[in-house]
CSV table of C-alpha atoms in Angstrom, one decimal:
chain,number,residue,atom,x,y,z
A,5,ASP,CA,-81.6,130.0,75.7
A,6,GLY,CA,-85.1,131.0,77.3
A,7,GLY,CA,-85.5,129.8,81.1
A,8,ILE,CA,-85.6,130.6,85.1
A,9,THR,CA,-82.5,131.8,86.6
A,10,GLN,CA,-82.0,132.1,90.1
A,11,SER,CA,-79.2,134.0,92.3
A,12,PRO,CA,-77.6,133.3,94.9
A,13,LYS,CA,-77.2,129.4,94.5
A,14,TYR,CA,-76.2,129.1,98.1
A,15,LEU,CA,-76.9,132.1,100.2
A,16,PHE,CA,-76.0,132.4,104.0
A,17,ARG,CA,-78.1,134.9,106.7
A,18,LYS,CA,-76.7,135.9,110.0
A,19,GLU,CA,-79.5,136.1,113.2
A,20,GLY,CA,-81.3,139.4,112.4
A,21,GLN,CA,-80.7,139.8,109.1
A,22,ASN,CA,-82.9,140.3,105.7
A,23,VAL,CA,-81.5,138.5,102.8
A,24,THR,CA,-82.8,138.9,99.4
A,25,LEU,CA,-83.3,136.1,96.7
A,26,SER,CA,-83.3,136.5,93.1
A,27,CYS,CA,-85.2,135.6,90.5
A,28,GLU,CA,-85.4,136.2,87.0
A,29,GLN,CA,-87.1,134.8,83.8
A,30,ASN,CA,-86.8,135.6,79.6
A,31,LEU,CA,-90.2,133.0,79.0
A,32,ASN,CA,-92.2,135.9,79.1
A,33,HIS,CA,-94.6,134.0,81.6
A,34,ASP,CA,-97.2,136.2,83.1
A,35,ALA,CA,-97.1,134.5,86.2
A,36,MET,CA,-94.7,133.9,88.7
A,37,TYR,CA,-94.3,132.1,92.1
A,38,TRP,CA,-92.0,131.4,95.3
A,39,TYR,CA,-92.1,127.7,96.9
A,40,ARG,CA,-90.5,126.4,99.9
A,41,GLN,CA,-88.8,122.9,100.0
A,42,ASP,CA,-88.2,121.5,103.4
A,43,PRO,CA,-87.1,117.5,103.4
A,44,GLY,CA,-89.8,115.2,103.6
A,45,GLN,CA,-92.4,118.1,102.7
A,46,GLY,CA,-92.8,118.6,99.3
A,47,LEU,CA,-93.0,121.8,98.0
A,48,ARG,CA,-94.9,124.9,99.7
A,49,LEU,CA,-96.3,128.3,98.0
A,50,ILE,CA,-95.2,131.2,99.9
A,51,TYR,CA,-96.2,134.0,97.3
A,52,TYR,CA,-97.2,134.1,93.7
A,53,SER,CA,-97.8,137.0,91.2
A,54,GLN,CA,-100.1,137.1,88.3
A,55,ILE,CA,-99.3,140.2,87.0
A,56,VAL,CA,-97.1,143.0,87.4
A,57,ASN,CA,-97.4,145.4,90.8
A,58,ASP,CA,-99.9,142.6,91.9
A,59,PHE,CA,-99.1,139.4,94.5
A,60,GLN,CA,-100.7,137.3,96.5
A,61,LYS,CA,-100.0,135.5,99.7
A,62,GLY,CA,-99.4,131.4,99.4
A,63,ASP,CA,-100.0,129.0,102.4
A,64,ILE,CA,-96.6,130.1,104.4
A,65,ALA,CA,-96.4,133.7,103.8
A,66,GLU,CA,-95.2,135.1,107.1
A,67,GLY,CA,-91.8,136.3,107.2
A,68,TYR,CA,-91.5,136.7,103.7
A,69,SER,CA,-91.9,139.5,101.5
A,70,VAL,CA,-91.7,140.3,97.5
A,71,SER,CA,-92.2,142.7,94.8
A,72,ARG,CA,-92.7,142.3,91.1
A,73,GLU,CA,-92.1,146.0,89.7
A,74,LYS,CA,-91.0,143.9,86.1
A,75,LYS,CA,-92.6,141.5,84.7
A,76,GLU,CA,-89.5,139.4,84.3
A,77,SER,CA,-88.3,139.5,87.9
A,78,PHE,CA,-89.7,138.3,91.0
A,79,PRO,CA,-87.5,138.9,94.2
A,80,LEU,CA,-88.6,137.4,97.3
A,81,THR,CA,-86.9,138.6,101.0
A,82,VAL,CA,-86.5,136.2,103.9
A,83,THR,CA,-87.3,138.9,106.7
A,84,SER,CA,-85.7,138.2,110.4
A,85,ALA,CA,-89.3,137.5,111.4
A,86,GLN,CA,-88.8,134.3,110.0
A,87,LYS,CA,-87.5,132.4,112.7
A,88,ASN,CA,-86.6,129.1,110.7
A,89,PRO,CA,-85.3,130.2,107.2
A,90,THR,CA,-83.4,126.8,106.5
A,91,ALA,CA,-84.8,125.7,103.5
A,92,PHE,CA,-84.2,125.4,99.5
A,93,TYR,CA,-86.2,127.7,97.9
A,94,LEU,CA,-87.4,127.6,94.2
A,95,CYS,CA,-89.3,130.2,91.6
A,96,ALA,CA,-91.5,128.9,89.2
A,97,SER,CA,-93.3,130.4,86.1
A,98,SER,CA,-96.2,130.1,84.4
A,99,LYS,CA,-98.1,131.4,80.9
A,100,VAL,CA,-102.0,131.8,82.1
A,101,ALA,CA,-102.9,129.9,79.6
A,102,GLY,CA,-106.5,128.1,81.0
A,103,ARG,CA,-106.7,124.3,81.5
A,104,ARG,CA,-103.5,123.8,80.6
A,105,GLU,CA,-101.4,126.1,82.7
A,106,THR,CA,-97.9,124.3,83.8
A,107,GLN,CA,-95.3,126.0,86.0
A,108,TYR,CA,-91.5,125.5,85.1
A,109,PHE,CA,-88.9,126.1,87.7
A,110,GLY,CA,-85.4,127.5,88.4
A,111,PRO,CA,-82.4,125.8,89.5
A,112,GLY,CA,-83.3,126.7,93.6
A,113,THR,CA,-81.5,128.6,96.2
A,114,ARG,CA,-80.4,127.4,99.4
A,115,LEU,CA,-80.4,129.3,101.9
A,116,LEU,CA,-78.6,128.2,105.6
A,117,VAL,CA,-78.2,129.7,109.1
A,118,LEU,CA,-75.2,130.8,110.5
B,21,GLN,CA,-106.0,119.6,101.1
B,22,GLN,CA,-102.3,118.4,100.3
B,23,PRO,CA,-102.7,115.4,98.3
B,24,VAL,CA,-101.1,112.0,99.7
B,25,GLN,CA,-98.8,110.2,97.3
B,26,SER,CA,-98.0,106.5,97.9
B,27,PRO,CA,-95.5,104.9,98.1
B,28,GLN,CA,-93.3,107.2,100.1
B,29,ALA,CA,-90.5,105.3,98.5
B,30,VAL,CA,-89.6,102.6,96.0
B,31,ILE,CA,-86.6,100.5,94.8
B,32,LEU,CA,-86.5,98.9,91.5
B,33,ARG,CA,-84.2,97.2,89.3
B,34,GLU,CA,-82.9,98.4,86.0
B,35,GLY,CA,-85.9,97.2,83.8
B,36,GLU,CA,-88.9,96.5,86.6
B,37,ASP,CA,-92.3,98.8,86.4
B,38,ALA,CA,-93.2,100.9,89.2
B,39,VAL,CA,-96.7,102.5,89.9
B,40,ILE,CA,-97.0,106.3,92.1
B,41,ASN,CA,-100.5,107.1,93.3
B,42,CYS,CA,-101.7,110.8,93.8
B,43,SER,CA,-105.0,111.0,96.0
B,44,SER,CA,-107.1,113.9,96.9
B,45,SER,CA,-110.0,114.6,99.1
B,46,LYS,CA,-110.7,117.7,96.6
B,47,ALA,CA,-113.0,117.8,93.0
B,48,LEU,CA,-109.7,118.4,91.1
B,49,TYR,CA,-109.5,120.4,88.1
B,50,SER,CA,-105.6,118.9,86.8
B,51,VAL,CA,-102.8,116.7,88.2
B,52,HIS,CA,-99.4,117.6,87.5
B,53,TRP,CA,-96.6,115.7,87.4
B,54,TYR,CA,-92.8,116.3,87.6
B,55,ARG,CA,-89.5,114.9,88.8
B,56,GLN,CA,-86.7,116.0,90.8
B,57,LYS,CA,-83.0,114.8,91.2
B,58,HIS,CA,-81.4,115.6,94.1
B,59,GLY,CA,-80.7,119.7,94.8
B,60,GLU,CA,-81.8,120.4,90.9
B,61,ALA,CA,-85.2,122.1,89.9
B,62,PRO,CA,-88.1,119.8,89.4
B,63,ILE,CA,-88.7,119.0,85.9
B,64,PHE,CA,-91.8,118.8,84.1
B,65,LEU,CA,-93.5,115.7,83.3
B,66,MET,CA,-97.0,116.1,82.2
B,67,ILE,CA,-100.1,117.2,82.8
B,68,LEU,CA,-103.5,115.3,82.7
B,69,LEU,CA,-106.9,117.2,82.9
B,70,LYS,CA,-110.5,116.1,84.4
B,71,GLY,CA,-112.1,114.1,82.3
B,72,GLY,CA,-110.1,110.7,82.9
B,73,GLU,CA,-107.7,111.2,80.4
B,74,GLN,CA,-104.6,109.3,80.2
B,75,LYS,CA,-100.8,110.5,78.6
B,76,GLY,CA,-97.9,108.8,77.8
B,77,HIS,CA,-94.3,110.3,77.6
B,78,ASP,CA,-91.8,107.9,76.7
B,79,LYS,CA,-92.1,104.6,78.9
B,80,ILE,CA,-93.7,107.1,81.5
B,81,SER,CA,-97.6,107.2,81.3
B,82,ALA,CA,-100.6,108.9,83.7
B,83,SER,CA,-104.0,108.7,84.2
B,84,PHE,CA,-106.4,110.8,86.3
B,85,ASN,CA,-109.7,108.9,87.2
B,86,GLU,CA,-111.8,112.1,88.1
B,87,LYS,CA,-114.0,110.3,89.7
B,88,LYS,CA,-112.1,109.2,92.7
B,89,GLN,CA,-109.6,112.2,92.7
B,90,GLN,CA,-106.6,110.2,91.7
B,91,SER,CA,-104.1,110.1,89.5
B,92,SER,CA,-101.4,107.3,88.6
B,93,LEU,CA,-98.3,107.7,87.3
B,94,TYR,CA,-96.6,104.3,85.6
B,95,LEU,CA,-93.3,103.7,85.1
B,96,THR,CA,-92.0,101.1,82.3
B,97,ALA,CA,-88.8,99.2,82.1
B,98,SER,CA,-87.3,101.5,84.5
B,99,GLN,CA,-83.9,102.8,83.6
B,100,LEU,CA,-81.4,104.2,85.8
B,101,SER,CA,-82.2,108.0,84.9
B,102,TYR,CA,-85.8,107.7,86.1
B,103,SER,CA,-84.4,107.9,89.9
B,104,GLY,CA,-85.3,111.1,91.6
B,105,THR,CA,-88.3,112.0,93.9
B,106,TYR,CA,-91.4,112.4,92.0
B,107,PHE,CA,-94.3,114.8,93.0
B,108,CYS,CA,-97.6,115.3,92.0
B,109,GLY,CA,-99.3,118.7,92.3
B,110,THR,CA,-102.8,119.1,92.3
B,111,ARG,CA,-105.6,122.1,91.2
B,112,ALA,CA,-108.6,121.8,92.5
B,113,SER,CA,-112.2,122.6,91.3
B,114,TYR,CA,-113.8,125.4,92.6
B,115,GLY,CA,-117.2,125.5,90.6
B,116,GLY,CA,-115.9,127.8,87.7
B,117,SER,CA,-112.3,128.7,88.9
B,118,GLN,CA,-109.5,127.2,89.9
B,119,GLY,CA,-107.1,127.0,93.3
B,120,ASN,CA,-103.4,127.0,93.7
B,121,LEU,CA,-100.7,124.0,92.5
B,122,ILE,CA,-100.5,122.2,96.0
B,123,PHE,CA,-98.0,119.2,95.8
B,124,GLY,CA,-97.4,116.1,97.4
B,125,LYS,CA,-94.6,114.8,100.1
B,126,GLY,CA,-93.4,113.1,97.2
B,127,THR,CA,-92.4,109.8,95.9
B,128,LYS,CA,-88.7,108.4,96.3
B,129,LEU,CA,-87.2,106.0,93.6
B,130,SER,CA,-84.0,104.2,93.2
B,131,VAL,CA,-83.1,102.6,90.4
B,132,LYS,CA,-80.3,99.8,90.6
B,133,PRO,CA,-78.4,98.4,88.0
């Protein structure tokens, strides 16, 4: 079955630690995205990538980093510089298809701070 | 820049209708509607493009008023499975290009038996 997988489902971060969230898709989609979701805030864009080896900052990129070495993978690192990382993180992907480009989401990773 | 959704929350009895609105201050290229159950991924419902089109999916339909930069999601004869938070995502139009998808804060819909 084609889809987007995220792991782990829950992740705990200690003070000063970097943690990496995994996102993989087998939909052959060109573009991939990372969103952060806080209660009552909707989804906010962290980073996005439209092609391999290229990515762009979204609205809240500070304290995060990404890489796109393969078309199907777009890992997100939450660095120690992100002072309030507790949130639900959603990865999405889309086929760059002009006017009807639609994003499809993975199941999410919930990050908690110890 | 973030679209404004109204109402913030609505409670319905099974079989009742609901309307969820999404407004933007920007000229819009497209509007995307999603539904999210608690702790799960948002599920894509439909996309509307500028041109004032209206779309339907089972008993859920939507309209897009390009002149007013507004979209409305209509849920008729609601079912228990319709419960969740509904998000609109808007893509602004900048001349010949489009901006990123920006999501509203969501409307929480609860359908009671």
